[in-house]
Short mmCIF file of C-alpha atoms in Angstrom, two decimals:
data_model
loop_
_atom_site.label_atom_id
_atom_site.label_comp_id
_atom_site.label_asym_id
_atom_site.label_seq_id
_atom_site.Cartn_x
_atom_site.Cartn_y
_atom_site.Cartn_z
CA MET V 1 158.89 53.12 151.54
CA PRO V 2 160.42 56.13 149.74
CA HIS V 3 162.46 58.33 151.94
CA ILE V 4 163.63 62.07 151.59
CA ILE V 5 167.33 63.02 151.53
CA LEU V 6 168.19 66.73 151.76
CA VAL V 7 170.84 67.84 149.41
CA MET V 8 173.17 70.64 149.57
CA VAL V 9 172.03 73.95 148.32
CA LEU V 10 174.53 76.70 147.77
CA PHE V 11 173.00 80.12 147.83
CA GLY V 12 175.36 82.72 146.12
CA VAL V 13 174.16 86.08 146.96
CA ASP V 14 175.45 89.66 146.05
CA LEU V 15 175.73 92.11 148.93
CA ASP V 16 175.00 95.76 148.08
CA ASN V 17 171.67 96.48 146.64
CA THR V 18 170.63 92.78 146.83
CA LEU V 19 170.87 92.13 150.60
CA ILE V 20 172.06 95.34 152.02
CA TYR V 21 171.69 99.11 151.08
CA SER V 22 173.60 102.17 151.50
CA TYR V 23 172.32 104.74 154.09
CA ARG V 24 171.47 106.84 151.00
CA HIS V 25 168.76 104.27 150.05
CA GLU V 26 165.38 104.66 151.57
CA ILE V 27 164.43 101.09 152.98
CA GLY V 28 161.88 102.45 155.82
CA GLU V 29 162.22 102.76 159.50
CA LYS V 30 162.29 99.03 160.44
CA LYS V 31 166.03 98.37 159.74
CA ARG V 32 169.26 97.58 161.40
CA CYS V 33 172.77 98.76 160.60
CA VAL V 34 175.10 96.13 159.19
CA GLU V 35 178.15 98.16 158.31
CA LYS V 36 180.01 101.01 159.98
CA TYR V 37 182.72 102.97 158.04
CA ARG V 38 184.88 105.55 159.90
CA GLY V 39 182.62 105.44 162.90
CA LYS V 40 179.42 106.15 160.90
CA ASP V 41 176.40 103.91 159.77
CA ALA V 42 177.12 103.03 156.18
CA SER V 43 174.80 100.11 155.16
CA PHE V 44 171.49 98.64 156.37
CA MET V 45 169.18 95.69 156.16
CA THR V 46 165.46 95.71 156.85
CA ASP V 47 164.34 93.69 159.72
CA ARG V 48 162.24 91.56 157.54
CA THR V 49 165.33 90.81 155.31
CA TRP V 50 167.20 89.74 158.52
CA GLU V 51 164.39 87.41 159.58
CA LEU V 52 164.22 85.87 156.17
CA LEU V 53 168.03 85.47 155.70
CA ARG V 54 168.22 83.80 159.02
CA GLU V 55 165.71 81.23 157.97
CA VAL V 56 167.15 80.64 154.65
CA SER V 57 170.62 80.04 156.34
CA ARG V 58 169.03 77.23 158.32
CA ASN V 59 168.15 75.44 154.98
CA ALA V 60 171.01 76.39 152.57
CA LEU V 61 174.58 77.37 152.64
CA VAL V 62 174.69 81.25 152.30
CA VAL V 63 177.67 82.47 150.42
CA PRO V 64 178.06 86.21 149.95
CA VAL V 65 179.58 86.79 146.39
CA THR V 66 180.79 90.37 146.22
CA THR V 67 183.16 92.57 144.27
CA ARG V 68 184.21 94.23 147.58
CA SER V 69 187.70 93.74 148.85
CA VAL V 70 188.41 91.47 151.82
CA GLU V 71 188.53 94.61 154.06
CA GLN V 72 185.37 95.98 152.78
CA TYR V 73 183.58 92.74 153.24
CA GLU V 74 184.73 92.31 156.77
CA ARG V 75 183.08 95.72 157.61
CA VAL V 76 179.78 94.07 157.10
CA GLU V 77 177.99 92.19 159.99
CA LEU V 78 174.75 90.45 158.71
CA GLY V 79 173.92 89.48 162.37
CA ILE V 80 173.37 85.71 161.54
CA GLY V 81 176.60 84.40 162.75
CA ARG V 82 179.87 83.89 160.96
CA LEU V 83 179.15 82.35 157.51
CA SER V 84 181.25 79.34 156.42
CA TYR V 85 182.23 80.81 153.09
CA ALA V 86 182.46 84.11 151.29
CA LEU V 87 183.66 85.05 147.93
CA THR V 88 185.27 88.48 147.71
CA CYS V 89 187.16 90.46 145.02
CA ASN V 90 184.59 89.29 142.33
CA GLY V 91 185.33 85.70 143.38
CA GLY V 92 189.07 86.03 143.23
CA VAL V 93 189.47 85.51 146.92
CA LEU V 94 187.55 82.85 148.95
CA LEU V 95 187.30 83.16 152.72
CA THR V 96 186.59 79.86 154.83
CA GLU V 97 185.61 80.69 158.40
CA GLY V 98 187.06 84.23 157.85
CA ARG V 99 190.46 82.83 156.60
CA GLU V 100 191.74 83.41 153.11
CA GLU V 101 192.34 80.40 151.05
CA THR V 102 195.77 80.83 149.68
CA ASP V 103 195.42 78.15 146.90
CA TRP V 104 192.09 79.64 145.73
CA TYR V 105 193.82 83.04 145.31
CA ALA V 106 196.68 81.41 143.56
CA ASP V 107 194.53 79.75 141.27
CA SER V 108 192.72 82.97 140.61
CA LEU V 109 195.85 84.77 139.68
CA GLU V 110 196.83 82.03 137.31
CA SER V 111 193.46 82.11 135.59
CA ILE V 112 194.03 85.75 134.64
CA ARG V 113 197.74 85.41 133.60
CA GLU V 114 197.05 86.21 129.93
CA SER V 115 195.04 89.31 130.89
CA ARG V 116 197.75 91.11 133.05
CA GLU V 117 199.37 93.03 130.08
CA GLU V 118 196.01 94.30 128.93
CA LEU V 119 195.13 95.15 132.57
CA GLU V 120 198.25 97.41 132.70
CA LYS V 121 197.06 99.12 129.52
CA ALA V 122 193.68 99.70 130.91
CA GLU V 123 195.09 101.23 134.19
CA LYS V 124 196.89 103.87 132.24
CA ILE V 125 193.78 104.65 130.05
CA MET V 126 191.66 105.09 133.26
CA GLY V 127 194.38 107.21 134.87
CA SER V 128 194.02 109.58 131.98
CA ASP V 129 190.28 109.71 131.68
CA PRO V 130 189.09 113.24 132.08
CA ASN V 131 185.77 112.00 133.49
CA ARG V 132 187.40 110.26 136.27
CA CYS V 133 186.53 111.44 139.73
CA PHE V 134 188.39 108.77 141.99
CA ASP V 135 191.77 106.99 142.17
CA VAL V 136 192.15 104.16 140.01
CA ARG V 137 192.32 101.00 142.30
CA LYS V 138 193.89 97.64 141.49
CA VAL V 139 192.40 95.18 143.79
CA ARG V 140 194.67 92.41 144.71
CA GLU V 141 196.23 92.44 141.30
CA LEU V 142 192.87 91.00 140.08
CA PHE V 143 191.02 93.85 138.57
CA LEU V 144 190.55 97.51 138.23
CA PHE V 145 187.91 100.08 139.14
CA THR V 146 187.44 103.86 139.50
CA LYS V 147 184.50 106.30 139.60
CA SER V 148 183.50 108.46 136.71
CA GLY V 149 181.18 111.53 136.20
CA ASP V 150 180.17 110.10 132.92
CA ILE V 151 179.97 106.30 133.18
CA GLU V 152 178.91 105.78 129.43
CA ALA V 153 181.74 107.88 128.05
CA SER V 154 184.36 106.15 130.33
CA VAL V 155 183.25 102.62 129.47
CA ASN V 156 183.13 103.38 125.76
CA ARG V 157 186.67 104.93 125.93
CA LEU V 158 187.91 101.73 127.56
CA LYS V 159 185.98 99.30 125.25
CA GLU V 160 187.57 101.03 122.12
CA SER V 161 191.11 100.67 123.34
CA LEU V 162 191.10 97.33 124.96
CA ASN V 163 191.01 93.75 123.88
CA GLY V 164 187.57 92.66 124.51
CA SER V 165 188.52 88.93 124.28
CA LEU V 166 190.57 89.47 127.41
CA LEU V 167 188.86 92.06 129.55
CA ASP V 168 185.32 93.03 130.28
CA VAL V 169 184.52 96.72 131.04
CA ILE V 170 181.43 97.19 133.17
CA GLY V 171 179.79 100.34 134.54
CA SER V 172 177.81 99.91 137.66
CA GLY V 173 176.66 102.24 140.31
CA GLY V 174 178.84 105.17 139.25
CA LYS V 175 181.84 103.04 139.16
CA VAL V 176 183.80 101.50 136.14
CA TYR V 177 185.22 97.96 136.40
CA VAL V 178 187.78 96.48 134.26
CA MET V 179 187.61 92.60 134.81
CA PRO V 180 189.60 89.84 133.28
CA LYS V 181 187.21 87.44 131.35
CA GLU V 182 187.97 84.59 133.73
CA LEU V 183 187.37 86.64 136.72
CA THR V 184 183.68 86.35 137.26
CA LYS V 185 181.12 85.60 139.92
CA GLY V 186 179.94 82.73 137.90
CA ASN V 187 183.26 81.00 137.53
CA ALA V 188 183.77 81.51 141.28
CA VAL V 189 180.41 79.95 142.26
CA MET V 190 181.10 76.95 140.00
CA ARG V 191 184.58 76.54 141.40
CA LEU V 192 183.09 76.57 145.11
CA ARG V 193 180.04 74.35 144.06
CA ASP V 194 182.55 71.71 142.74
CA ARG V 195 184.69 71.94 145.73
CA LEU V 196 181.84 71.41 148.06
CA LYS V 197 179.93 68.95 145.94
CA ALA V 198 176.77 71.20 146.12
CA GLU V 199 173.99 69.57 144.22
CA LYS V 200 172.03 72.70 143.51
CA ALA V 201 172.69 76.38 143.37
CA ILE V 202 170.76 79.58 143.65
CA ALA V 203 172.04 82.95 142.81
CA ALA V 204 170.59 86.41 143.42
CA GLY V 205 172.12 89.71 142.20
CA ASP V 206 171.21 93.20 140.85
CA SER V 207 173.98 94.36 138.52
CA GLY V 208 175.97 93.46 135.54
CA LEU V 209 178.67 91.99 137.55
CA ASP V 210 176.23 89.33 138.88
CA ILE V 211 175.00 88.17 135.38
CA PRO V 212 177.51 85.23 135.05
CA MET V 213 176.55 84.06 138.26
CA LEU V 214 172.99 84.23 137.52
CA ARG V 215 173.33 82.53 134.21
CA HIS V 216 174.89 79.44 135.90
CA ALA V 217 172.50 78.89 138.56
CA ASP V 218 169.82 76.34 138.87
CA VAL V 219 167.47 79.17 139.87
CA ALA V 220 168.57 82.86 139.42
CA ILE V 221 166.63 85.87 140.96
CA ALA V 222 167.17 89.35 139.40
CA PRO V 223 165.35 92.67 139.04
CA ALA V 224 163.11 93.20 136.22
CA GLY V 225 165.37 95.67 134.49
CA LEU V 226 168.56 93.81 134.47
CA GLU V 227 169.31 92.11 131.02
CA VAL V 228 170.50 88.90 132.13
CA GLY V 229 170.33 87.02 128.86
CA ARG V 230 170.08 83.34 128.44
CA THR V 231 170.27 81.36 131.79
CA GLN V 232 170.75 77.52 132.07
CA GLY V 233 168.08 77.38 134.82
CA ARG V 234 164.99 79.06 136.11
CA LEU V 235 164.85 83.03 136.06
CA ILE V 236 162.85 84.70 138.55
CA ARG V 237 162.18 88.48 138.03
CA ILE V 238 161.44 90.86 140.89
CA GLY V 239 159.50 93.91 140.08
CA ASN V 240 160.60 97.54 141.04
CA ASP V 241 157.62 98.19 143.17
CA VAL V 242 158.84 96.05 146.10
CA LEU V 243 162.16 95.75 147.99
CA PHE V 244 164.49 93.48 146.28
CA SER V 245 165.95 91.86 149.27
CA GLU V 246 162.76 90.92 150.84
CA GLU V 247 160.96 89.60 147.79
CA MET V 248 164.01 87.86 146.67
CA LEU V 249 164.43 86.04 150.06
CA GLY V 250 160.94 85.15 150.15
CA HIS V 251 161.28 83.16 146.74
CA VAL V 252 164.34 81.51 148.04
CA LEU V 253 162.71 80.30 151.22
CA GLN V 254 159.54 79.15 149.15
CA LEU V 255 161.99 77.08 146.96
CA LEU V 256 163.77 75.48 150.08
CA SER V 257 160.60 74.67 151.95
CA GLY V 258 158.60 73.67 148.90
CA GLY V 259 160.49 70.52 148.23
CA TRP V 260 162.68 71.85 145.38
CA ALA V 261 165.80 71.04 147.05
CA GLN V 262 165.13 67.50 148.06
CA THR V 263 166.06 64.19 146.46
CA VAL V 264 163.26 61.60 146.94
CA GLN V 265 164.70 58.12 146.94
CA SER V 266 162.24 55.65 145.48
CA GLY V 267 161.84 52.06 146.82
CA CYS V 268 163.77 50.63 143.80
CA GLY V 269 166.59 52.82 144.32
CA ASN V 270 166.11 55.44 141.55
CA PRO V 271 166.58 59.00 142.85
CA LEU V 272 163.97 61.51 141.58
CA ARG V 273 164.72 65.21 141.69
CA VAL V 274 161.56 67.44 142.97
#
């Protein structure tokens, strides 16, 4: 008789505007605070999102994949218990049971070694940008970000001056990021997937920083307006007339409960993916 074997599914999910939303974002009355900053409510999750995420976490390995620093990530409490893994600093830092993995961080630094000189150049350009309206921050020696009153002008200024084969310049949510080519959420999820021997990966995100992760997943979930480009797996689009977090998790739960993540072992020993 055939039997069913559950396989490990890694669910790499962005946080901001994918699972949780700033207090400035209207998401309705049925919500819960998931982040406090300086004593004030900073981010929220809808009750429905929380219910769906809790159910998903019973069937897949939920891994937040965020550009937030470790300190910023630790402010977030999703309310489903401590997650086994989290990728912070755009994947440059791995937390296991809340503890930083020193070997992972060392490998991340080594992977961007050739980009360091160009990062220093970018830091000076960002510092002299007349549109800058925030400090230039270097996050764990991995990447740079600041805020700009004219994102397009700031991004173009950097792209014109920097070596595009070494660095990516990304404008997202009022911020400007300069990232080494090797420091992507996609590379981070692949590294973790290899380490954990996860057979399948689902990814969800809403911004340009999430695109590398979306492209490498078996199933990617993104908002309709995000230009993802070519993906190696299935791409699910979410319309702008629904709340992304709820609709996205509904699709993830459908995949997990519908047999997509199972291996059916036939009587003659040949595994069939469904």
